[in-house]
């Protein structure tokens, strides 16, 4: 569905499962950052209340996910740690086209968001299929569906706000870029690590 060029090695789930506390803390902060990103996009589109309404719903859902992960952490007696630097996301930020027309920037930020949602969804699928923890299997399956919907929404907004043919071409560039950087990930107990 996402056309990701390089799938996650299923062994990453073993790394994640070996330190569930760390993966949950990292995941919680990923959800908070996703909500913040949606809010940032809202500030760029005041002239599009239809898109703002959908972005608000995404931001609220991401914060709800943040709360759900936090509850799992507390229920299991884990310590909720500080926010983590997400090298994967920071590398994606470098690919956003800057210095051009405002509309081009907004479209690229939508594709940036879609890319993160696509990889997160794919990682949740890997967790669902490979970890032994039944509670987390069920939880990540539910989140996988939500992330897929967010991906679809962001891609749809990009195509609505830009020329669909150009957006599709740029999405292919995003996929190629992401494939190059993801090669160095998949060996840490973080959602994108």
Coordinates of N, CA, C and O in Angstrom, one line a residue:
X1 N 0.8 -1.2 0.0 CA 0.0 0.0 0.0 C 0.9 1.3 0.0 O 0.6 2.2 -0.7
X2 N 1.9 1.3 0.8 CA 2.7 2.5 1.0 C 3.8 2.6 -0.1 O 4.4 3.6 -0.3
X3 N 4.1 1.5 -0.7 CA 5.2 1.4 -1.7 C 6.6 1.7 -1.0 O 7.5 2.2 -1.7
X4 N 6.7 1.4 0.3 CA 8.0 1.6 0.9 C 9.0 0.7 0.2 O 8.8 -0.5 -0.1
X5 N 10.2 1.2 -0.1 CA 11.2 0.5 -0.9 C 12.0 -0.5 -0.1 O 12.5 -1.4 -0.7
X6 N 12.1 -0.3 1.2 CA 12.8 -1.2 2.0 C 12.0 -1.6 3.3 O 11.8 -0.7 4.1
X7 N 11.5 -2.8 3.3 CA 10.8 -3.2 4.5 C 11.6 -3.4 5.7 O 12.8 -3.6 5.6
X8 N 11.0 -3.2 6.9 CA 11.7 -3.5 8.2 C 12.0 -4.9 8.3 O 11.2 -5.8 8.1
X9 N 13.2 -5.3 8.7 CA 13.6 -6.6 9.1 C 12.8 -7.0 10.3 O 12.8 -6.3 11.3
X10 N 12.1 -8.1 10.2 CA 11.3 -8.6 11.4 C 12.1 -8.7 12.7 O 11.5 -8.7 13.8
X11 N 13.4 -8.9 12.6 CA 14.2 -9.0 13.8 C 14.2 -7.8 14.6 O 14.5 -7.8 15.8
X12 N 13.9 -6.6 14.0 CA 13.7 -5.4 14.7 C 12.7 -5.5 15.9 O 12.9 -5.0 17.0
X13 N 11.7 -6.3 15.7 CA 10.7 -6.5 16.7 C 11.3 -7.2 17.9 O 10.9 -6.9 19.1
X14 N 12.3 -8.1 17.7 CA 13.0 -8.7 18.8 C 13.7 -7.7 19.7 O 13.8 -7.8 20.9
X15 N 14.4 -6.8 19.0 CA 15.1 -5.7 19.6 C 14.1 -4.9 20.5 O 14.4 -4.6 21.6
X16 N 13.0 -4.6 19.8 CA 12.0 -3.8 20.5 C 11.4 -4.5 21.7 O 11.3 -3.9 22.8
X17 N 11.1 -5.8 21.6 CA 10.5 -6.6 22.6 C 11.5 -6.8 23.8 O 11.1 -6.9 25.0
X18 N 12.8 -6.8 23.5 CA 13.8 -6.9 24.6 C 13.8 -5.7 25.5 O 14.4 -5.8 26.6
X19 N 13.3 -4.6 25.1 CA 13.2 -3.4 26.0 C 11.9 -2.7 25.7 O 11.9 -1.6 25.2
X20 N 10.8 -3.3 26.1 CA 9.5 -2.7 25.9 C 9.3 -1.4 26.6 O 8.7 -0.5 26.0
X21 N 9.9 -1.2 27.7 CA 9.8 0.1 28.4 C 10.4 1.2 27.5 O 9.7 2.3 27.4
X22 N 11.5 1.0 26.9 CA 12.1 2.0 26.0 C 11.3 2.2 24.8 O 11.0 3.4 24.4
X23 N 10.8 1.2 24.2 CA 10.0 1.3 22.9 C 8.7 2.1 23.2 O 8.2 2.9 22.5
X24 N 8.1 1.8 24.4 CA 6.8 2.5 24.7 C 7.1 4.0 25.0 O 6.3 4.8 24.6
X25 N 8.1 4.3 25.7 CA 8.4 5.7 26.0 C 8.7 6.4 24.6 O 8.2 7.5 24.4
X26 N 9.5 5.8 23.8 CA 9.8 6.4 22.5 C 8.5 6.6 21.7 O 8.3 7.6 21.1
X27 N 7.7 5.6 21.7 CA 6.4 5.6 21.0 C 5.5 6.7 21.5 O 4.9 7.5 20.7
X28 N 5.4 6.9 22.8 CA 4.6 7.9 23.4 C 5.0 9.3 22.8 O 4.2 10.1 22.4
X29 N 6.3 9.5 22.8 CA 6.8 10.8 22.3 C 6.6 11.0 20.8 O 6.4 12.1 20.3
X30 N 6.7 9.9 20.1 CA 6.4 10.0 18.6 C 4.9 10.4 18.4 O 4.7 11.2 17.5
X31 N 4.0 9.9 19.2 CA 2.6 10.4 19.1 C 2.5 11.8 19.5 O 1.7 12.6 18.8
X32 N 3.2 12.3 20.5 CA 3.1 13.7 20.8 C 3.6 14.6 19.7 O 3.0 15.6 19.4
X33 N 4.7 14.1 19.1 CA 5.3 14.9 18.0 C 4.4 14.9 16.8 O 4.3 15.9 16.0
X34 N 3.7 13.8 16.5 CA 2.8 13.7 15.4 C 1.6 14.7 15.6 O 1.2 15.4 14.7
X35 N 1.2 14.8 16.9 CA 0.1 15.8 17.2 C 0.6 17.2 16.9 O -0.1 18.1 16.3
X36 N 1.8 17.5 17.4 CA 2.4 18.8 17.2 C 2.6 19.1 15.7 O 2.3 20.3 15.3
X37 N 3.0 18.1 14.9 CA 3.2 18.4 13.5 C 1.8 18.7 12.9 O 1.7 19.6 12.0
X38 N 0.7 18.0 13.2 CA -0.6 18.3 12.7 C -1.0 19.7 13.0 O -1.6 20.5 12.2
X39 N -0.7 20.1 14.3 CA -1.1 21.5 14.7 C -0.3 22.5 13.9 O -0.8 23.6 13.5
X40 N 1.0 22.2 13.6 CA 1.8 23.1 12.8 C 1.3 23.3 11.4 O 1.2 24.4 10.9
X41 N 0.7 22.2 10.9 CA 0.1 22.3 9.5 C -1.2 23.1 9.6 O -1.5 23.8 8.6
X42 N -1.9 23.0 10.7 CA -3.1 23.8 10.8 C -2.7 25.3 10.7 O -3.4 26.1 10.0
X43 N -1.7 25.7 11.3 CA -1.3 27.1 11.3 C -0.9 27.6 9.9 O -0.9 28.8 9.7
X44 N -0.6 26.7 9.0 CA -0.2 27.1 7.7 C -1.4 27.1 6.7 O -1.3 27.6 5.6
X45 N -2.6 26.7 7.2 CA -3.7 26.6 6.3 C -5.0 27.2 6.8 O -6.1 26.7 6.7
X46 N -4.9 28.4 7.3 CA -6.1 29.1 7.9 C -7.2 29.3 6.8 O -8.4 29.3 7.2
X47 N -6.8 29.4 5.6 CA -7.8 29.6 4.5 C -8.5 28.3 4.1 O -9.4 28.4 3.2
X48 N -8.2 27.2 4.7 CA -8.8 25.9 4.3 C -9.4 25.3 5.6 O -8.9 24.3 6.1
X49 N -10.6 25.8 6.0 CA -11.2 25.2 7.3 C -11.5 23.8 7.1 O -11.6 23.0 8.2
X50 N -11.8 23.3 5.9 CA -12.1 21.9 5.8 C -10.9 21.0 6.1 O -11.0 20.0 6.8
X51 N -9.7 21.4 5.6 CA -8.5 20.7 6.0 C -8.1 20.9 7.4 O -7.7 19.9 8.1
X52 N -8.3 22.1 7.9 CA -8.0 22.4 9.4 C -8.8 21.4 10.2 O -8.3 20.9 11.2
X53 N -10.1 21.2 9.9 CA -10.9 20.3 10.7 C -10.4 18.9 10.7 O -10.3 18.3 11.8
X54 N -10.0 18.4 9.6 CA -9.4 17.1 9.6 C -8.1 17.0 10.3 O -7.8 16.0 10.9
X55 N -7.2 18.0 10.1 CA -5.9 18.0 10.8 C -6.2 18.1 12.3 O -5.4 17.5 13.1
X56 N -7.2 18.8 12.8 CA -7.5 18.9 14.2 C -7.9 17.5 14.7 O -7.4 17.1 15.8
X57 N -8.7 16.8 13.9 CA -9.0 15.4 14.3 C -7.8 14.5 14.4 O -7.7 13.7 15.4
X58 N -6.9 14.7 13.5 CA -5.6 13.9 13.6 C -4.9 14.2 14.8 O -4.4 13.3 15.5
X59 N -4.7 15.5 15.1 CA -3.9 16.0 16.3 C -4.6 15.4 17.5 O -3.9 14.9 18.4
X60 N -5.9 15.4 17.6 CA -6.6 14.9 18.8 C -6.4 13.4 18.9 O -6.2 12.9 20.0
X61 N -6.5 12.7 17.8 CA -6.3 11.3 17.8 C -4.8 10.9 18.2 O -4.6 10.0 19.0
X62 N -3.9 11.7 17.7 CA -2.5 11.4 18.1 C -2.3 11.7 19.6 O -1.6 10.9 20.3
X63 N -2.9 12.7 20.1 CA -2.8 12.9 21.6 C -3.5 11.8 22.4 O -3.0 11.4 23.5
X64 N -4.6 11.3 21.8 CA -5.3 10.2 22.5 C -4.3 9.0 22.5 O -4.2 8.2 23.5
X65 N -3.6 8.7 21.4 CA -2.7 7.6 21.3 C -1.5 7.8 22.4 O -1.1 6.9 23.0
X66 N -1.1 9.1 22.5 CA -0.1 9.4 23.5 C -0.6 9.0 24.9 O 0.1 8.3 25.6
X67 N -1.8 9.4 25.2 CA -2.4 9.0 26.4 C -2.5 7.5 26.6 O -2.3 7.0 27.7
X68 N -2.9 6.8 25.6 CA -3.0 5.3 25.7 C -1.6 4.7 26.0 O -1.6 3.8 26.8
X69 N -0.6 5.1 25.3 CA 0.7 4.6 25.5 C 1.2 4.9 26.9 O 1.7 4.1 27.6
X70 N 0.9 6.1 27.4 CA 1.3 6.5 28.7 C 0.6 5.6 29.8 O 1.2 5.2 30.7
X71 N -0.7 5.3 29.5 CA -1.4 4.5 30.4 C -0.8 3.1 30.5 O -0.7 2.4 31.6
X72 N -0.4 2.5 29.4 CA 0.3 1.2 29.3 C 1.6 1.3 30.2 O 1.9 0.4 31.0
X73 N 2.3 2.3 30.0 CA 3.6 2.5 30.7 C 3.3 2.5 32.2 O 4.0 1.8 33.0
X74 N 2.3 3.3 32.6 CA 2.0 3.4 34.1 C 1.5 2.1 34.6 O 1.9 1.6 35.7
X75 N 0.6 1.4 33.8 CA 0.0 0.2 34.3 C 1.0 -0.9 34.5 O 0.9 -1.7 35.4
X76 N 2.1 -0.9 33.7 CA 3.1 -1.9 33.8 C 4.2 -1.5 34.8 O 5.2 -2.3 35.0
X77 N 4.1 -0.3 35.4 CA 5.0 0.1 36.4 C 6.4 0.6 35.8 O 7.4 0.6 36.5
X78 N 6.3 0.9 34.5 CA 7.6 1.4 33.9 C 7.7 2.9 34.2 O 6.8 3.6 34.6
X79 N 9.0 3.3 34.0 CA 9.3 4.7 34.2 C 9.1 5.4 32.8 O 9.6 4.9 31.8
X80 N 8.4 6.5 32.8 CA 8.2 7.3 31.6 C 9.3 8.3 31.5 O 9.5 9.1 32.3
X81 N 10.2 8.1 30.4 CA 11.4 8.9 30.3 C 11.1 10.1 29.5 O 10.1 10.4 29.0
X82 N 12.2 10.9 29.4 CA 12.2 12.1 28.6 C 12.0 11.9 27.1 O 12.3 10.8 26.7
X83 N 11.7 12.9 26.4 CA 11.6 12.8 25.0 C 12.9 12.4 24.4 O 14.0 12.8 24.9
X84 N 12.8 11.7 23.3 CA 14.0 11.2 22.6 C 14.2 12.0 21.3 O 13.2 12.4 20.6
X85 N 15.4 12.1 20.9 CA 15.7 12.7 19.5 C 15.4 11.6 18.5 O 15.7 10.4 18.8
X86 N 14.7 11.9 17.5 CA 14.4 10.9 16.4 C 15.2 11.2 15.2 O 14.9 12.1 14.4
X87 N 16.3 10.5 15.1 CA 17.3 10.8 14.0 C 16.6 10.5 12.6 O 16.9 11.2 11.7
X88 N 15.8 9.5 12.6 CA 15.1 9.2 11.3 C 14.2 10.4 10.9 O 14.3 10.8 9.7
X89 N 13.4 10.9 11.8 CA 12.6 12.1 11.4 C 13.4 13.3 11.1 O 13.1 14.0 10.1
X90 N 14.5 13.5 11.8 CA 15.4 14.6 11.5 C 16.0 14.5 10.1 O 16.2 15.5 9.4
X91 N 16.3 13.3 9.7 CA 16.8 13.1 8.3 C 15.8 13.4 7.3 O 16.0 13.9 6.2
X92 N 14.5 13.0 7.6 CA 13.4 13.3 6.7 C 13.2 14.8 6.6 O 12.9 15.3 5.5
X93 N 13.3 15.5 7.7 CA 13.1 17.0 7.7 C 14.1 17.6 6.7 O 13.7 18.6 6.0
X94 N 15.3 17.1 6.6 CA 16.3 17.6 5.6 C 15.8 17.5 4.2 O 16.4 18.3 3.3
X95 N 14.9 16.7 3.9 CA 14.4 16.5 2.5 C 13.3 17.4 2.1 O 12.9 17.5 0.9
X96 N 12.7 18.1 3.1 CA 11.6 19.0 2.8 C 12.2 20.2 2.0 O 13.2 20.8 2.3
X97 N 11.5 20.5 0.9 CA 11.9 21.6 0.0 C 11.7 22.9 0.7 O 10.6 23.2 1.1
X98 N 12.7 23.7 0.8 CA 12.7 24.9 1.5 C 13.0 26.1 0.5 O 13.7 25.9 -0.5
X99 N 12.6 27.3 0.8 CA 12.9 28.4 0.1 C 12.1 28.7 -1.2 O 12.4 29.6 -1.9
X100 N 11.2 27.8 -1.5 CA 10.3 28.0 -2.7 C 9.0 28.6 -2.3 O 8.9 29.3 -1.3
X101 N 8.0 28.3 -3.1 CA 6.7 28.8 -3.0 C 6.0 28.2 -1.7 O 6.3 27.0 -1.4
X102 N 5.2 29.0 -1.0 CA 4.5 28.5 0.2 C 3.7 27.2 -0.1 O 3.8 26.3 0.7
X103 N 3.0 27.2 -1.2 CA 2.2 26.0 -1.5 C 3.1 24.7 -1.7 O 2.7 23.6 -1.3
X104 N 4.3 24.9 -2.3 CA 5.2 23.8 -2.5 C 5.7 23.3 -1.1 O 5.8 22.1 -0.9
X105 N 6.0 24.2 -0.2 CA 6.4 23.8 1.2 C 5.3 23.1 1.9 O 5.5 22.0 2.5
X106 N 4.0 23.5 1.8 CA 2.9 22.9 2.5 C 2.7 21.5 1.9 O 2.6 20.5 2.7
X107 N 2.8 21.3 0.6 CA 2.6 20.0 0.0 C 3.7 19.1 0.5 O 3.5 17.9 0.8
X108 N 5.0 19.6 0.5 CA 6.1 18.7 1.0 C 5.9 18.4 2.4 O 6.3 17.2 2.8
X109 N 5.4 19.3 3.2 CA 5.2 18.9 4.7 C 4.1 17.9 4.8 O 4.2 17.1 5.7
X110 N 3.1 17.9 3.9 CA 2.1 16.8 3.9 C 2.7 15.5 3.6 O 2.4 14.5 4.2
X111 N 3.7 15.5 2.6 CA 4.3 14.3 2.2 C 5.3 13.8 3.3 O 5.4 12.6 3.5
X112 N 5.9 14.7 3.9 CA 6.8 14.4 5.1 C 5.9 13.6 6.2 O 6.3 12.6 6.7
X113 N 4.7 14.2 6.5 CA 3.9 13.6 7.5 C 3.4 12.2 7.0 O 3.4 11.2 7.7
X114 N 3.1 12.1 5.7 CA 2.6 10.8 5.1 C 3.7 9.8 5.2 O 3.5 8.6 5.5
X115 N 5.0 10.2 5.0 CA 6.1 9.3 5.0 C 6.3 8.7 6.4 O 6.4 7.5 6.6
X116 N 6.2 9.6 7.4 CA 6.3 9.1 8.8 C 5.2 8.2 9.2 O 5.4 7.1 9.8
X117 N 4.0 8.5 8.8 CA 2.8 7.6 9.1 C 3.0 6.3 8.4 O 2.6 5.3 9.0
X118 N 3.4 6.3 7.2 CA 3.6 5.0 6.4 C 4.6 4.1 7.1 O 4.4 2.9 7.3
X119 N 5.8 4.7 7.5 CA 6.8 3.9 8.2 C 6.3 3.4 9.5 O 6.5 2.3 9.9
X120 N 5.6 4.3 10.3 CA 5.1 3.9 11.6 C 4.1 2.8 11.5 O 4.2 1.8 12.2
X121 N 3.2 2.9 10.5 CA 2.3 1.8 10.3 C 3.0 0.5 9.9 O 2.6 -0.5 10.5
X122 N 4.0 0.6 9.1 CA 4.7 -0.6 8.7 C 5.4 -1.2 10.0 O 5.4 -2.4 10.2
X123 N 6.0 -0.4 10.8 CA 6.6 -0.8 12.0 C 5.6 -1.5 13.0 O 5.9 -2.5 13.6
X124 N 4.4 -0.9 13.1 CA 3.4 -1.4 14.0 C 3.0 -2.8 13.5 O 2.7 -3.7 14.2
X125 N 2.9 -3.0 12.1 CA 2.6 -4.3 11.6 C 3.7 -5.3 11.9 O 3.4 -6.4 12.3
X126 N 4.9 -4.9 11.8 CA 6.0 -5.8 12.2 C 5.9 -6.2 13.7 O 6.1 -7.4 14.0
X127 N 5.6 -5.3 14.5 CA 5.4 -5.6 16.0 C 4.2 -6.6 16.1 O 4.3 -7.6 16.8
X128 N 3.1 -6.3 15.5 CA 1.9 -7.1 15.6 C 2.2 -8.5 15.2 O 1.7 -9.5 15.8
X129 N 3.0 -8.7 14.2 CA 3.3 -10.0 13.6 C 4.4 -10.8 14.3 O 4.6 -12.0 14.1
X130 N 5.2 -10.1 15.2 CA 6.4 -10.7 15.7 C 6.6 -10.7 17.2 O 7.5 -11.4 17.6
X131 N 5.8 -9.9 17.9 CA 6.1 -10.0 19.4 C 5.2 -11.0 20.0 O 4.1 -11.3 19.5
X132 N 5.6 -11.4 21.2 CA 4.8 -12.4 22.0 C 3.7 -11.7 22.9 O 2.8 -12.4 23.3
X133 N 3.9 -10.5 23.3 CA 3.1 -9.8 24.2 C 1.7 -9.6 23.6 O 1.5 -8.8 22.7
X134 N 0.7 -10.3 24.0 CA -0.6 -10.3 23.4 C -1.3 -9.0 23.5 O -2.0 -8.5 22.6
X135 N -1.2 -8.3 24.7 CA -1.8 -7.0 24.8 C -1.2 -6.0 23.8 O -2.0 -5.2 23.2
X136 N 0.1 -6.0 23.7 CA 0.7 -5.1 22.7 C 0.4 -5.4 21.3 O 0.3 -4.6 20.4
X137 N 0.3 -6.7 21.0 CA -0.1 -7.2 19.6 C -1.4 -6.5 19.2 O -1.5 -5.9 18.1
X138 N -2.4 -6.6 20.1 CA -3.7 -6.1 19.8 C -3.6 -4.6 19.7 O -4.2 -4.0 18.8
X139 N -2.9 -3.9 20.6 CA -2.8 -2.5 20.7 C -2.2 -2.0 19.4 O -2.7 -1.0 18.7
X140 N -1.1 -2.6 19.0 CA -0.4 -2.1 17.8 C -1.2 -2.4 16.5 O -1.0 -1.7 15.5
X141 N -2.0 -3.4 16.5 CA -2.8 -3.7 15.4 C -3.8 -2.6 15.2 O -4.1 -2.1 14.1
X142 N -4.4 -2.1 16.3 CA -5.4 -1.0 16.2 C -4.7 0.3 15.8 O -5.2 1.0 14.9
X143 N -3.5 0.5 16.3 CA -2.8 1.7 15.9 C -2.3 1.7 14.4 O -2.3 2.7 13.7
X144 N -2.0 0.5 13.9 CA -1.6 0.3 12.5 C -2.7 0.8 11.6 O -2.4 1.5 10.6
X145 N -3.9 0.5 11.9 CA -5.1 0.9 11.1 C -5.2 2.4 11.1 O -5.4 3.1 10.1
X146 N -5.0 3.0 12.3 CA -5.1 4.5 12.5 C -4.0 5.2 11.7 O -4.3 6.2 11.0
X147 N -2.8 4.7 11.8 CA -1.7 5.3 11.0 C -1.9 5.2 9.5 O -1.6 6.1 8.8
X148 N -2.5 4.1 9.1 CA -2.7 3.9 7.6 C -3.7 5.0 7.2 O -3.6 5.6 6.1
X149 N -4.7 5.3 8.0 CA -5.7 6.3 7.7 C -5.1 7.7 7.7 O -5.4 8.5 6.8
X150 N -4.1 7.9 8.6 CA -3.4 9.2 8.6 C -2.6 9.4 7.3 O -2.6 10.5 6.7
X151 N -1.9 8.3 7.0 CA -1.1 8.3 5.7 C -2.0 8.7 4.5 O -1.6 9.6 3.8
X152 N -3.1 8.1 4.4 CA -4.0 8.3 3.3 C -4.5 9.8 3.3 O -4.6 10.4 2.3
X153 N -4.8 10.3 4.5 CA -5.3 11.7 4.6 C -4.2 12.6 4.2 O -4.5 13.6 3.4
X154 N -3.0 12.5 4.6 CA -1.9 13.4 4.3 C -1.6 13.3 2.8 O -1.4 14.4 2.1
X155 N -1.6 12.2 2.2 CA -1.3 12.0 0.8 C -2.5 12.7 0.0 O -2.3 13.4 -1.0
X156 N -3.7 12.5 0.5 CA -4.8 13.1 -0.2 C -4.8 14.7 -0.1 O -5.1 15.3 -1.1
X157 N -4.4 15.2 1.0 CA -4.2 16.7 1.2 C -3.2 17.2 0.2 O -3.3 18.2 -0.4
X158 N -2.1 16.5 0.1 CA -1.0 16.9 -0.8 C -1.5 17.0 -2.2 O -1.2 17.9 -3.0
X159 N -2.3 15.9 -2.6 CA -2.8 15.9 -4.0 C -3.9 17.0 -4.2 O -4.0 17.5 -5.3
X160 N -4.6 17.3 -3.2 CA -5.6 18.3 -3.3 C -5.0 19.7 -3.3 O -5.5 20.6 -4.1
X161 N -3.9 19.9 -2.6 CA -3.3 21.3 -2.5 C -2.3 21.5 -3.7 O -1.9 22.7 -4.0
X162 N -1.8 20.4 -4.3 CA -0.8 20.6 -5.4 C -1.3 19.9 -6.6 O -2.4 19.3 -6.7
X163 N -0.5 20.0 -7.7 CA -0.8 19.3 -8.9 C -0.6 17.8 -8.7 O 0.5 17.3 -8.3
X164 N -1.7 17.0 -8.8 CA -1.6 15.5 -8.4 C -0.4 14.8 -9.1 O 0.2 14.0 -8.5
X165 N -0.2 15.1 -10.4 CA 0.9 14.5 -11.1 C 2.3 14.8 -10.5 O 3.1 14.0 -10.3
X166 N 2.4 16.1 -10.2 CA 3.7 16.5 -9.5 C 3.8 16.0 -8.1 O 4.9 15.6 -7.7
X167 N 2.7 15.9 -7.4 CA 2.7 15.3 -6.1 C 3.1 13.8 -6.1 O 4.0 13.4 -5.3
X168 N 2.6 13.1 -7.1 CA 2.9 11.7 -7.2 C 4.4 11.5 -7.6 O 5.1 10.6 -7.0
X169 N 4.9 12.4 -8.4 CA 6.4 12.4 -8.7 C 7.2 12.7 -7.5 O 8.2 12.0 -7.2
X170 N 6.8 13.7 -6.7 CA 7.5 14.0 -5.5 C 7.4 12.9 -4.5 O 8.4 12.6 -3.8
X171 N 6.3 12.2 -4.4 CA 6.2 11.1 -3.5 C 7.2 10.0 -3.8 O 7.8 9.4 -2.9
X172 N 7.3 9.8 -5.1 CA 8.3 8.8 -5.5 C 9.7 9.2 -5.0 O 10.5 8.4 -4.6
X173 N 10.0 10.5 -5.1 CA 11.3 11.0 -4.6 C 11.4 10.8 -3.1 O 12.5 10.4 -2.6
X174 N 10.3 11.0 -2.4 CA 10.3 10.8 -1.0 C 10.6 9.3 -0.7 O 11.4 9.0 0.3
X175 N 10.0 8.4 -1.4 CA 10.2 7.0 -1.2 C 11.6 6.6 -1.4 O 12.2 5.8 -0.7
X176 N 12.2 7.1 -2.5 CA 13.6 6.8 -2.8 C 14.5 7.3 -1.7 O 15.5 6.6 -1.2
X177 N 14.3 8.6 -1.2 CA 15.1 9.1 -0.2 C 15.0 8.4 1.1 O 16.0 8.0 1.8
X178 N 13.7 8.0 1.5 CA 13.5 7.3 2.7 C 14.2 5.9 2.7 O 14.7 5.5 3.7
X179 N 14.2 5.3 1.5 CA 14.8 4.0 1.4 C 16.3 4.1 1.6 O 16.9 3.2 2.2
X180 N 16.9 5.2 1.2 CA 18.4 5.3 1.4 C 18.7 5.5 2.9 O 19.7 5.0 3.4
X181 N 17.8 6.3 3.6 CA 18.2 6.6 5.0 C 17.8 5.4 5.9 O 18.4 5.2 6.9
X182 N 16.7 4.7 5.6 CA 16.2 3.6 6.5 C 17.2 2.5 6.5 O 17.1 1.7 7.5
X183 N 18.1 2.4 5.6 CA 19.1 1.3 5.6 C 19.9 1.3 6.9 O 20.3 0.3 7.3
X184 N 20.1 2.5 7.5 CA 20.9 2.6 8.7 C 20.1 2.5 10.0 O 20.6 2.7 11.1
X185 N 18.8 2.1 9.8 CA 17.9 2.0 11.0 C 17.4 0.6 11.1 O 17.7 -0.2 10.3
X186 N 16.7 0.3 12.2 CA 16.2 -1.0 12.5 C 17.0 -1.8 13.5 O 16.8 -3.0 13.6
X187 N 17.9 -1.1 14.2 CA 18.7 -1.8 15.2 C 18.6 -1.2 16.6 O 19.5 -1.5 17.4
X188 N 17.7 -0.3 16.8 CA 17.5 0.3 18.1 C 16.1 0.1 18.6 O 15.2 -0.1 17.8
X189 N 15.9 0.1 19.9 CA 14.6 -0.1 20.5 C 13.8 1.3 20.5 O 13.4 1.8 21.5
X190 N 13.6 1.8 19.3 CA 12.8 3.0 19.1 C 11.9 2.7 17.9 O 12.2 1.8 17.1
X191 N 10.8 3.4 17.8 CA 9.8 3.2 16.7 C 10.5 3.3 15.3 O 10.2 2.5 14.5
X192 N 11.3 4.3 15.2 CA 11.9 4.5 13.9 C 13.4 4.1 13.9 O 14.1 4.2 12.8
X193 N 13.9 3.6 15.0 CA 15.4 3.4 15.1 C 15.9 2.1 14.5 O 15.3 1.3 14.1

